[in-house]
Short mmCIF file of C-alpha atoms and ligand atoms in Angstrom, two decimals:
data_model
loop_
_atom_site.label_atom_id
_atom_site.label_comp_id
_atom_site.label_asym_id
_atom_site.label_seq_id
_atom_site.Cartn_x
_atom_site.Cartn_y
_atom_site.Cartn_z
CA MET A 1 -2.95 -0.02 12.94
CA LYS A 2 -3.43 -3.00 10.64
CA LEU A 3 -6.66 -3.64 8.72
CA MET A 4 -7.37 -6.74 10.75
CA GLU A 5 -7.33 -4.74 13.97
CA ILE A 6 -9.76 -2.21 12.50
CA GLU A 7 -12.02 -4.98 11.27
CA GLU A 8 -12.19 -6.28 14.82
CA ILE A 9 -12.64 -2.94 16.55
CA LEU A 10 -15.47 -1.90 14.23
CA GLU A 11 -16.99 -5.41 14.15
CA ALA A 12 -16.90 -4.83 10.44
CA GLU A 13 -17.74 -6.96 7.45
CA VAL A 14 -15.29 -6.91 4.52
CA LEU A 15 -16.93 -6.38 1.13
CA THR A 16 -13.87 -6.43 -1.11
CA GLY A 17 -12.54 -9.90 -0.32
CA GLU A 18 -9.00 -10.52 0.83
CA TYR A 19 -6.93 -7.52 1.83
CA ASP A 20 -3.23 -6.94 2.27
CA PRO A 21 -2.59 -7.61 5.98
CA GLU A 22 0.53 -5.44 5.89
CA ILE A 23 -1.20 -2.16 5.00
CA GLU A 24 -0.69 0.31 7.81
CA ILE A 25 -3.61 2.61 8.65
CA GLU A 26 -2.20 5.67 10.38
CA ILE A 27 -4.61 8.56 10.01
CA GLY A 28 -8.37 8.60 9.96
CA CYS A 29 -11.09 10.97 8.83
CA SER A 30 -14.85 10.91 8.82
CA SER A 31 -17.31 12.94 6.81
CA ASP A 32 -20.30 12.78 4.51
CA LEU A 33 -18.94 15.78 2.65
CA MET A 34 -16.49 14.66 0.02
CA SER A 35 -15.03 18.16 -0.54
CA GLU A 36 -14.13 18.16 3.13
CA VAL A 37 -12.33 14.85 2.75
CA LEU A 38 -10.49 16.23 -0.28
CA ALA A 39 -9.36 19.29 1.63
CA TYR A 40 -7.08 17.45 4.05
CA GLY A 41 -3.48 18.30 3.45
CA GLU A 42 -2.18 14.81 4.14
CA PRO A 43 -3.46 11.51 2.86
CA CYS A 44 -5.73 9.81 5.40
CA SER A 45 -5.68 6.06 5.31
CA ILE A 46 -9.27 5.44 6.38
CA LEU A 47 -12.49 7.26 5.57
CA LEU A 48 -15.61 6.60 7.63
CA THR A 49 -18.77 7.79 5.94
CA GLY A 50 -22.51 7.40 5.83
CA LEU A 51 -22.61 8.37 2.18
CA THR A 52 -22.87 5.42 -0.20
CA ASN A 53 -22.44 6.58 -3.77
CA ILE A 54 -19.74 5.99 -6.33
CA GLN A 55 -18.12 9.38 -5.67
CA VAL A 56 -17.00 8.13 -2.26
CA ILE A 57 -14.72 5.65 -4.03
CA ASN A 58 -13.52 8.26 -6.55
CA THR A 59 -12.77 10.56 -3.63
CA ALA A 60 -10.84 7.81 -1.87
CA ASN A 61 -8.98 7.11 -5.09
CA VAL A 62 -7.83 10.66 -5.84
CA ALA A 63 -7.02 11.33 -2.17
CA ASP A 64 -5.01 8.10 -1.70
CA ILE A 65 -7.36 6.64 0.92
CA LYS A 66 -6.83 2.91 1.30
CA LEU A 67 -9.82 1.89 3.40
CA VAL A 68 -13.42 3.10 3.19
CA CYS A 69 -15.82 2.06 5.93
CA PHE A 70 -19.54 2.64 5.49
CA VAL A 71 -21.25 3.14 8.83
CA MET A 72 -24.68 2.35 10.29
CA GLY A 73 -25.06 -0.84 8.31
CA LYS A 74 -25.44 0.92 4.98
CA ILE A 75 -24.73 -1.46 2.14
CA PRO A 76 -23.25 0.06 -1.03
CA ASP A 77 -24.21 -1.45 -4.35
CA GLU A 78 -22.17 -3.76 -6.51
CA LYS A 79 -20.88 -1.00 -8.81
CA ILE A 80 -19.25 0.72 -5.86
CA ILE A 81 -17.58 -2.46 -4.64
CA ASN A 82 -16.27 -3.26 -8.11
CA LEU A 83 -14.79 0.19 -8.57
CA ALA A 84 -13.13 -0.08 -5.16
CA LYS A 85 -11.65 -3.48 -6.03
CA LYS A 86 -10.34 -2.14 -9.32
CA ASN A 87 -8.52 0.63 -7.46
CA ASP A 88 -7.17 -1.50 -4.58
CA ILE A 89 -9.40 0.21 -2.06
CA THR A 90 -10.68 -1.99 0.75
CA VAL A 91 -14.34 -1.57 1.74
CA PHE A 92 -15.74 -2.40 5.19
CA ILE A 93 -19.24 -1.97 6.52
CA THR A 94 -20.09 -1.63 10.18
CA LYS A 95 -23.40 -1.49 12.01
CA LEU A 96 -21.94 1.07 14.43
CA THR A 97 -22.72 4.78 14.21
CA THR A 98 -20.14 7.24 12.93
CA PHE A 99 -19.58 8.56 16.44
CA GLU A 100 -19.09 5.12 17.94
CA SER A 101 -16.79 4.01 15.10
CA CYS A 102 -14.56 7.07 15.35
CA GLY A 103 -14.56 6.88 19.14
CA ARG A 104 -13.42 3.28 19.19
CA LEU A 105 -10.65 3.85 16.65
CA TYR A 106 -9.46 7.00 18.39
CA LYS A 107 -9.42 5.24 21.74
CA ASN A 108 -7.32 2.51 20.21
CA GLY A 109 -4.72 4.99 19.07
CA LEU A 110 -5.67 5.89 15.50
CA LYS A 111 -4.70 9.51 14.83
CA SER A 112 -6.98 12.14 13.35
CA CYS A 113 -6.28 13.88 10.11
CA SER A 114 -4.69 17.23 10.78
CA TYR A 115 -6.84 20.34 10.75
CA PHE A 116 -7.02 21.89 7.34
CA ASP A 117 -6.74 25.50 6.41
CA LEU A 118 -8.29 26.68 3.20
CA ASP A 119 -6.41 29.96 3.27
CA LYS A 120 -3.15 28.01 2.78
CA MET B 1 10.52 -17.66 -19.17
CA ASP B 2 12.38 -20.62 -20.60
CA ASN B 3 13.92 -23.19 -18.32
CA ASN B 4 17.46 -21.95 -18.59
CA LYS B 5 16.51 -18.43 -17.73
CA THR B 6 14.57 -19.52 -14.64
CA THR B 7 17.54 -21.52 -13.38
CA THR B 8 19.87 -18.59 -13.80
CA LYS B 9 17.41 -16.28 -12.09
CA ILE B 10 17.14 -18.63 -9.10
CA GLN B 11 20.91 -19.00 -8.94
CA GLU B 12 21.19 -15.25 -9.06
CA LEU B 13 18.75 -14.97 -6.19
CA THR B 14 20.72 -17.41 -4.04
CA TYR B 15 23.60 -14.95 -4.27
CA GLU B 16 21.43 -11.90 -3.79
CA LEU B 17 19.40 -13.14 -0.81
CA LYS B 18 21.03 -13.38 2.60
CA ILE B 19 20.38 -16.20 5.01
CA ASP B 20 18.87 -13.58 7.28
CA ASP B 21 16.17 -12.90 4.64
CA VAL B 22 14.75 -16.40 4.64
CA MET B 23 15.63 -18.05 7.97
CA CYS B 24 13.14 -18.63 10.75
CA LYS B 25 13.77 -16.09 13.47
CA ASN B 26 11.14 -17.11 15.92
CA ILE B 27 13.05 -20.03 17.34
CA GLU B 28 12.56 -22.45 20.15
CA THR B 29 15.61 -23.38 22.23
CA VAL B 30 16.28 -25.65 25.19
CA SER B 31 18.94 -25.57 27.87
CA SER B 32 21.57 -28.29 28.14
CA LYS B 33 20.48 -29.21 31.65
CA MET B 34 16.96 -30.13 30.60
CA PRO B 35 16.08 -33.82 30.97
CA ILE B 36 15.40 -35.61 27.69
CA SER B 37 11.94 -36.55 28.95
CA GLN B 38 10.85 -32.92 28.63
CA LEU B 39 11.99 -32.76 25.03
CA ARG B 40 8.86 -34.47 23.83
CA ASP B 41 6.68 -31.49 24.70
CA VAL B 42 8.93 -29.00 22.94
CA LEU B 43 9.25 -31.01 19.72
CA TYR B 44 5.67 -32.18 19.69
CA LYS B 45 3.96 -28.90 20.47
CA LYS B 46 6.00 -26.89 17.99
CA ARG B 47 5.98 -29.71 15.42
CA ILE B 48 9.70 -29.48 14.89
CA SER B 49 12.21 -32.26 14.46
CA GLY B 50 15.15 -30.68 16.21
CA VAL B 51 15.97 -27.82 18.53
CA PRO B 52 19.16 -25.85 19.28
CA VAL B 53 20.62 -26.12 22.77
CA VAL B 54 21.62 -22.78 24.24
CA ASN B 55 23.37 -21.85 27.49
CA ASP B 56 23.71 -18.16 28.35
CA ASP B 57 22.95 -17.11 24.78
CA LYS B 58 25.67 -19.41 23.49
CA LEU B 59 24.84 -22.23 21.13
CA VAL B 60 26.29 -25.46 22.55
CA GLY B 61 24.56 -28.15 20.51
CA ILE B 62 21.50 -29.38 18.75
CA VAL B 63 19.15 -32.12 19.87
CA SER B 64 16.77 -33.89 17.50
CA ILE B 65 13.83 -36.24 17.47
CA GLU B 66 16.23 -39.11 16.63
CA ASP B 67 18.14 -38.49 19.86
CA PHE B 68 14.86 -38.57 21.71
CA ILE B 69 13.77 -41.86 20.13
CA LYS B 70 17.13 -43.43 20.89
CA CYS B 71 16.80 -42.48 24.55
CA MET B 72 13.32 -43.92 24.61
CA GLU B 73 14.51 -47.25 23.19
CA GLN B 74 17.36 -47.44 25.66
CA GLU B 75 15.20 -46.22 28.52
CA GLU B 76 17.41 -43.25 29.24
CA MET B 77 14.71 -40.66 29.57
CA ASP B 78 16.33 -39.20 32.69
CA ALA B 79 19.52 -38.33 30.81
CA LEU B 80 20.23 -34.64 30.27
CA VAL B 81 20.13 -32.98 26.91
CA GLU B 82 23.85 -32.20 27.12
CA ASP B 83 24.71 -35.91 27.23
CA LYS B 84 22.71 -36.80 24.14
CA MET B 85 22.92 -33.74 21.91
CA THR B 86 25.18 -33.36 18.92
CA LYS B 87 28.00 -31.07 19.97
CA ASN B 88 30.13 -30.35 16.97
CA ILE B 89 27.59 -28.56 14.93
CA LYS B 90 27.92 -26.81 11.63
CA THR B 91 26.48 -23.33 11.64
CA LEU B 92 25.96 -20.46 9.25
CA TYR B 93 26.18 -16.71 9.69
CA ALA B 94 23.11 -14.58 9.09
CA ASP B 95 24.94 -12.28 6.67
CA GLU B 96 26.11 -15.08 4.38
CA PRO B 97 24.49 -15.38 0.95
CA LEU B 98 21.87 -18.07 0.62
CA VAL B 99 24.10 -20.02 -1.74
CA HIS B 100 26.36 -20.94 1.22
CA ALA B 101 23.40 -22.60 2.92
CA VAL B 102 22.49 -24.45 -0.25
CA LYS B 103 26.05 -25.79 -0.51
CA LYS B 104 26.14 -26.84 3.15
CA PHE B 105 22.87 -28.70 2.84
CA GLU B 106 24.28 -30.57 -0.16
CA LYS B 107 27.54 -31.36 1.61
CA TYR B 108 26.27 -32.56 4.99
CA GLY B 109 22.73 -33.72 4.31
CA PHE B 110 21.48 -32.25 7.60
CA GLY B 111 17.89 -31.15 8.01
CA ARG B 112 18.72 -27.76 9.49
CA PHE B 113 21.50 -25.36 10.40
CA PRO B 114 21.52 -22.95 13.33
CA VAL B 115 22.29 -19.41 12.23
CA LEU B 116 24.58 -17.12 14.26
CA SER B 117 25.19 -13.42 14.13
CA ARG B 118 28.76 -12.79 13.02
CA LYS B 119 29.32 -10.04 15.55
CA ASP B 120 28.57 -11.75 18.83
CA LYS B 121 28.17 -15.38 17.71
CA LYS B 122 24.72 -15.48 19.26
CA LEU B 123 22.01 -17.75 17.87
CA VAL B 124 19.65 -15.63 15.77
CA GLY B 125 17.74 -18.18 13.71
CA ILE B 126 17.52 -21.57 12.14
CA ILE B 127 17.34 -22.46 8.48
CA THR B 128 15.81 -25.51 6.78
CA LYS B 129 15.56 -26.45 3.11
CA SER B 130 11.93 -25.45 3.07
CA ASP B 131 12.87 -21.96 4.34
CA ILE B 132 15.15 -21.63 1.32
CA ILE B 133 12.45 -22.66 -1.12
CA LYS B 134 9.86 -20.40 0.49
CA GLY B 135 12.28 -17.46 0.53
CA ILE B 136 13.15 -17.85 -3.14
CA LEU B 137 9.53 -18.19 -4.19
CA LYS B 138 8.61 -15.07 -2.26
CA LYS B 139 11.44 -13.13 -3.85
CA LEU B 140 10.54 -14.38 -7.34
CA GLU B 141 7.00 -13.20 -6.79
CA SER B 142 8.10 -9.70 -5.86
CA VAL B 143 10.60 -9.55 -8.73
CA TYR B 144 7.80 -10.49 -11.10
CA HIS B 145 5.52 -7.87 -9.58
CA ASP B 146 8.17 -5.14 -9.93
CA GLU B 147 8.74 -6.06 -13.56
CA GLU B 148 5.03 -5.86 -14.32
CA GLU B 149 4.91 -2.48 -12.71
CA ARG B 150 7.93 -1.20 -14.59
CA ARG B 151 6.40 -2.28 -17.87
CA TYR B 152 3.56 0.14 -17.20
CA ARG B 153 5.87 2.92 -16.18
CA ALA B 154 6.55 5.43 -18.89
CA SER B 155 8.81 7.66 -16.84
CA HIS B 156 11.71 7.12 -19.20
CA ILE B 157 9.76 8.87 -21.93
CA PHE B 158 11.23 12.32 -21.28
CA ASN B 159 14.73 10.88 -21.47
CA ASP B 160 14.09 8.82 -24.60
CA ILE B 161 12.49 11.47 -26.74
CA VAL B 162 14.94 13.70 -28.55
CA ALA B 163 13.61 17.23 -28.92
CA ASP B 164 14.31 20.70 -27.64
CA GLU B 165 11.01 20.71 -25.82
CA VAL B 166 8.66 17.87 -24.99
CA PHE B 167 5.01 18.24 -24.03
CA LEU B 168 2.69 15.37 -23.36
CA LYS B 169 -0.98 16.11 -23.86
CA PHE B 170 -3.84 14.11 -22.40
CA GLN B 171 -7.43 14.99 -23.16
CA TYR B 172 -10.57 13.83 -21.38
CA PHE B 173 -14.22 14.54 -22.17
CA VAL B 174 -16.66 15.09 -19.34
CA GLU B 175 -20.40 14.57 -19.60
CA GLY B 176 -22.67 17.07 -17.89
CA LYS B 177 -25.16 15.94 -15.22
CA ASN B 178 -23.96 12.34 -15.32
CA PHE B 179 -22.82 11.62 -11.80
CA ASP B 180 -22.15 7.95 -12.48
CA LYS B 181 -19.34 8.89 -14.83
CA ALA B 182 -18.04 11.84 -12.82
CA GLY B 183 -14.52 11.11 -11.67
CA GLU B 184 -13.52 8.98 -14.65
CA ALA B 185 -11.40 11.73 -16.19
CA SER B 186 -9.57 12.58 -12.96
CA THR B 187 -8.95 9.00 -11.94
CA GLY B 188 -7.76 8.29 -15.49
CA LEU B 189 -5.37 11.23 -15.32
CA LYS B 190 -4.20 10.05 -11.92
CA LYS B 191 -3.30 6.62 -13.29
CA THR B 192 -1.48 8.24 -16.20
CA LEU B 193 0.58 10.47 -13.91
CA TYR B 194 1.45 7.44 -11.81
CA ARG B 195 2.73 5.62 -14.87
CA LEU B 196 4.81 8.64 -15.74
CA GLY B 197 6.58 8.12 -12.44
CA LEU B 198 5.62 11.39 -10.78
CA SER B 199 5.84 11.65 -7.01
CA PRO B 200 2.80 10.63 -4.91
CA ASP B 201 2.32 14.14 -3.51
CA ILE B 202 2.24 15.72 -6.97
CA ILE B 203 -0.13 13.05 -8.24
CA ARG B 204 -2.44 13.51 -5.29
CA ARG B 205 -2.57 17.29 -5.68
CA ALA B 206 -3.23 17.06 -9.41
CA ALA B 207 -5.86 14.34 -8.98
CA ILE B 208 -7.79 16.13 -6.24
CA SER B 209 -7.80 19.45 -8.13
CA THR B 210 -8.90 17.87 -11.39
CA TYR B 211 -11.57 15.87 -9.60
CA GLU B 212 -13.12 18.96 -7.97
CA ALA B 213 -13.13 20.72 -11.35
CA GLU B 214 -14.63 17.68 -13.04
CA ILE B 215 -17.39 17.54 -10.42
CA ASN B 216 -18.16 21.20 -11.19
CA ILE B 217 -18.49 20.47 -14.91
CA VAL B 218 -20.86 17.61 -14.14
CA ALA B 219 -22.83 19.56 -11.56
CA TYR B 220 -23.22 22.94 -13.25
CA THR B 221 -22.76 22.54 -17.00
CA ASP B 222 -23.82 20.41 -19.95
CA GLY B 223 -20.34 19.06 -20.37
CA GLY B 224 -16.78 20.05 -21.07
CA GLU B 225 -13.26 18.79 -21.31
CA ILE B 226 -10.06 18.45 -19.39
CA ILE B 227 -6.69 18.80 -21.08
CA ALA B 228 -3.47 18.10 -19.24
CA TYR B 229 -0.10 19.23 -20.61
CA ILE B 230 2.94 17.75 -19.00
CA ASP B 231 6.52 18.76 -19.55
CA PRO B 232 9.57 18.07 -17.44
CA HIS B 233 8.90 21.14 -15.30
CA GLN B 234 5.18 21.35 -14.70
CA ILE B 235 1.71 19.96 -15.13
CA LYS B 236 -0.77 22.38 -16.65
CA ILE B 237 -4.40 21.34 -16.58
CA ILE B 238 -7.08 23.24 -18.45
CA ILE B 239 -10.71 22.58 -17.58
CA ILE B 240 -13.25 24.14 -19.93
CA ASP B 241 -16.99 24.07 -20.47
CA LYS B 242 -19.49 25.88 -22.65
CA GLY B 243 -21.66 27.50 -20.05
CA PRO B 244 -23.64 28.71 -18.22
CA GLY B 245 -20.62 30.55 -16.83
CA ILE B 246 -20.10 32.13 -13.42
CA PRO B 247 -21.64 35.60 -12.87
CA ASP B 248 -19.32 36.57 -10.01
CA VAL B 249 -15.98 34.77 -10.14
CA GLU B 250 -14.67 36.56 -7.06
CA LYS B 251 -17.60 35.27 -5.04
CA ALA B 252 -17.40 31.76 -6.44
CA LEU B 253 -13.84 31.50 -5.15
CA GLN B 254 -14.88 32.23 -1.56
CA PRO B 255 -14.91 29.19 0.70
CA GLY B 256 -18.50 28.23 1.47
CA PHE B 257 -20.12 29.94 -1.51
CA SER B 258 -22.26 27.50 -3.43
CA THR B 259 -25.24 27.44 -5.73
CA ALA B 260 -25.30 23.65 -5.79
CA PRO B 261 -28.76 22.15 -6.21
CA GLY B 262 -30.07 19.48 -3.85
CA TRP B 263 -29.01 16.51 -5.93
CA VAL B 264 -25.39 17.68 -5.88
CA ARG B 265 -25.47 18.10 -2.11
CA GLU B 266 -26.94 14.66 -1.63
CA LEU B 267 -23.94 13.26 -3.42
CA GLY B 268 -21.51 14.80 -0.95
CA PHE B 269 -20.55 17.95 -2.85
CA GLY B 270 -21.83 21.50 -2.92
CA ALA B 271 -20.30 22.82 0.28
CA GLY B 272 -18.55 25.61 -1.57
CA MET B 273 -15.12 24.08 -1.05
CA GLY B 274 -14.30 22.90 -4.56
CA LEU B 275 -12.58 25.97 -5.98
CA PRO B 276 -10.83 26.79 -2.66
CA ASN B 277 -9.55 23.20 -2.58
CA ILE B 278 -8.19 23.56 -6.08
CA LYS B 279 -6.45 26.79 -5.12
CA LYS B 280 -4.95 25.17 -2.07
CA PHE B 281 -3.47 22.19 -3.93
CA THR B 282 -2.03 23.98 -6.95
CA ASP B 283 0.81 26.42 -7.51
CA LYS B 284 -1.21 28.65 -9.79
CA MET B 285 -4.90 28.86 -10.54
CA THR B 286 -6.63 31.11 -13.07
CA LEU B 287 -10.41 31.16 -13.35
CA ARG B 288 -12.07 33.03 -16.19
CA SER B 289 -15.75 32.87 -16.92
CA THR B 290 -18.26 34.57 -19.18
CA VAL B 291 -21.95 34.15 -18.50
CA GLU B 292 -23.67 32.09 -21.20
CA LYS B 293 -20.30 31.45 -22.89
CA GLY B 294 -18.52 29.22 -20.43
CA THR B 295 -15.80 28.80 -17.86
CA HIS B 296 -12.07 28.34 -18.32
CA LEU B 297 -10.03 27.11 -15.39
CA GLU B 298 -6.28 26.72 -15.65
CA ILE B 299 -4.14 25.20 -12.96
CA ILE B 300 -0.43 24.63 -12.71
CA ILE B 301 1.49 22.26 -10.49
CA LYS B 302 5.25 22.61 -10.55
CA LEU B 303 7.41 19.56 -10.88
CA SER B 304 10.51 20.72 -9.06
CA ASP B 305 10.90 17.21 -7.76
CA TYR B 306 10.32 15.41 -11.02
CA ARG B 307 11.64 11.95 -10.55
CA ASN B 308 13.84 10.96 -13.41
CA GLU B 309 13.83 7.22 -13.20
CA ASP B 310 16.24 5.37 -15.38
N1 ADP C 1 -17.81 25.24 -14.34
C1 ADP C 1 -18.72 25.98 -13.68
N2 ADP C 1 -19.77 26.51 -14.34
C2 ADP C 1 -20.66 27.26 -13.69
N3 ADP C 1 -20.61 27.55 -12.39
C3 ADP C 1 -19.59 27.06 -11.67
C4 ADP C 1 -18.60 26.26 -12.27
N4 ADP C 1 -17.69 25.93 -11.33
C5 ADP C 1 -18.11 26.50 -10.19
N5 ADP C 1 -19.25 27.19 -10.37
C6 ADP C 1 -19.96 28.00 -9.38
O1 ADP C 1 -19.08 28.29 -8.31
C7 ADP C 1 -19.62 27.86 -7.10
C8 ADP C 1 -18.53 27.40 -6.18
O2 ADP C 1 -17.90 26.24 -6.70
P1 ADP C 1 -17.12 25.28 -5.75
O3 ADP C 1 -16.10 26.06 -5.02
O4 ADP C 1 -16.63 24.13 -6.55
O5 ADP C 1 -18.18 24.83 -4.69
P2 ADP C 1 -19.44 23.88 -4.85
O6 ADP C 1 -19.30 23.13 -6.13
O7 ADP C 1 -19.38 23.03 -3.67
O8 ADP C 1 -20.62 24.79 -4.85
C9 ADP C 1 -20.60 26.78 -7.48
O9 ADP C 1 -21.61 26.62 -6.52
C10 ADP C 1 -21.15 27.31 -8.79
O10 ADP C 1 -22.12 28.30 -8.54
MG1 MG C 2 -17.60 22.15 -6.67
#
């Protein structure tokens, strides 16, 4: 799924300016717990979250997440946007709830991150 | 770049690029039995000045806006495309180097050439001078980008240095309780590993592990440091702080165990998954801790697939 498609499906607003239209978003995850996001064995391409602090972007950075979408109309502050831009992470915001956002993306064919197993 | 060098680079690219790389593939065609009167719509709507004529997948001619205007002047709008089109057309093959197209444009002065596939002689595209310019500019841009990237890559370092053993050491200081700065060490290390040319999976595992450990230093201690040693076979990362230490290391390693205060939880951590995550992403993990003295975490990630770029 391309970023433009996701922007449409989530009725999202882009906070990081122009994005690369070729980036392919294949796997999604959603959580307000960053350790949970970090535990996935494979890189997700999109993270949906209601948490809006700078560690969301650091988490996306270390876990190779390309797109962060803040849900329920939460607006992150400038510092967060700047850090995202510096690390080539695209930031969307949507007024939709987490459930609605995930539901719409899933229905449109976006795959979920695989189940993770902490016991290896 | 001086002028000479640019010219050579562009010439080089005209040999390197294939016609297939730059031509327009989304092409409009008409059939030879179409009346000229209908040509207006095709040319006008697509804003093109000529269109290939194709019967049963076979290119039989090309008809242009000039042919159309001539018919209009001579009131021959009912004529068929096949009577007015140019029949003996010069074509190019998609697998030819771009320089062949450049030469043909110079020689014939046409505005466009239909492009055929060599195998079945079917029409696969059309090429204009502006396609050539656009294609070269695009390629130049990506060449430039690659060069920039390579300049930052230090992966040749292990090959260049002459020694029996080479270790690279990177050290980062981590402030305690400062959540705004948390993550700077790990993301810095991540960028460094990227420039060393390590594989994305290795980088991701090292970055996630270091990040979880860095968050622990920030959340539970008054500060510490992260030291990464890299040699051609492994990454060893040591994360140390000066206390308060962990009373029961065994317990701390259990998934779900956490003593995180509220402010840590509010920030999205403190679910007791940090140390288990680190264990999961590394090949070896050693956690030693003495109450009041401090904690010493050592992790190792093997580089069996170290990419030796030249
Ligand atoms: N460097 C450290 N200093 C003191 N205590 C620590 C340190 N690292 C971890 N701990 C203890 O181990 C527990 C588990 O850590 P972790 O697995 O990272 O989960 P979390 O940080 O989510 O609680 C922490 O809650 C804390 O009590
Ligand atoms: Mg932790």
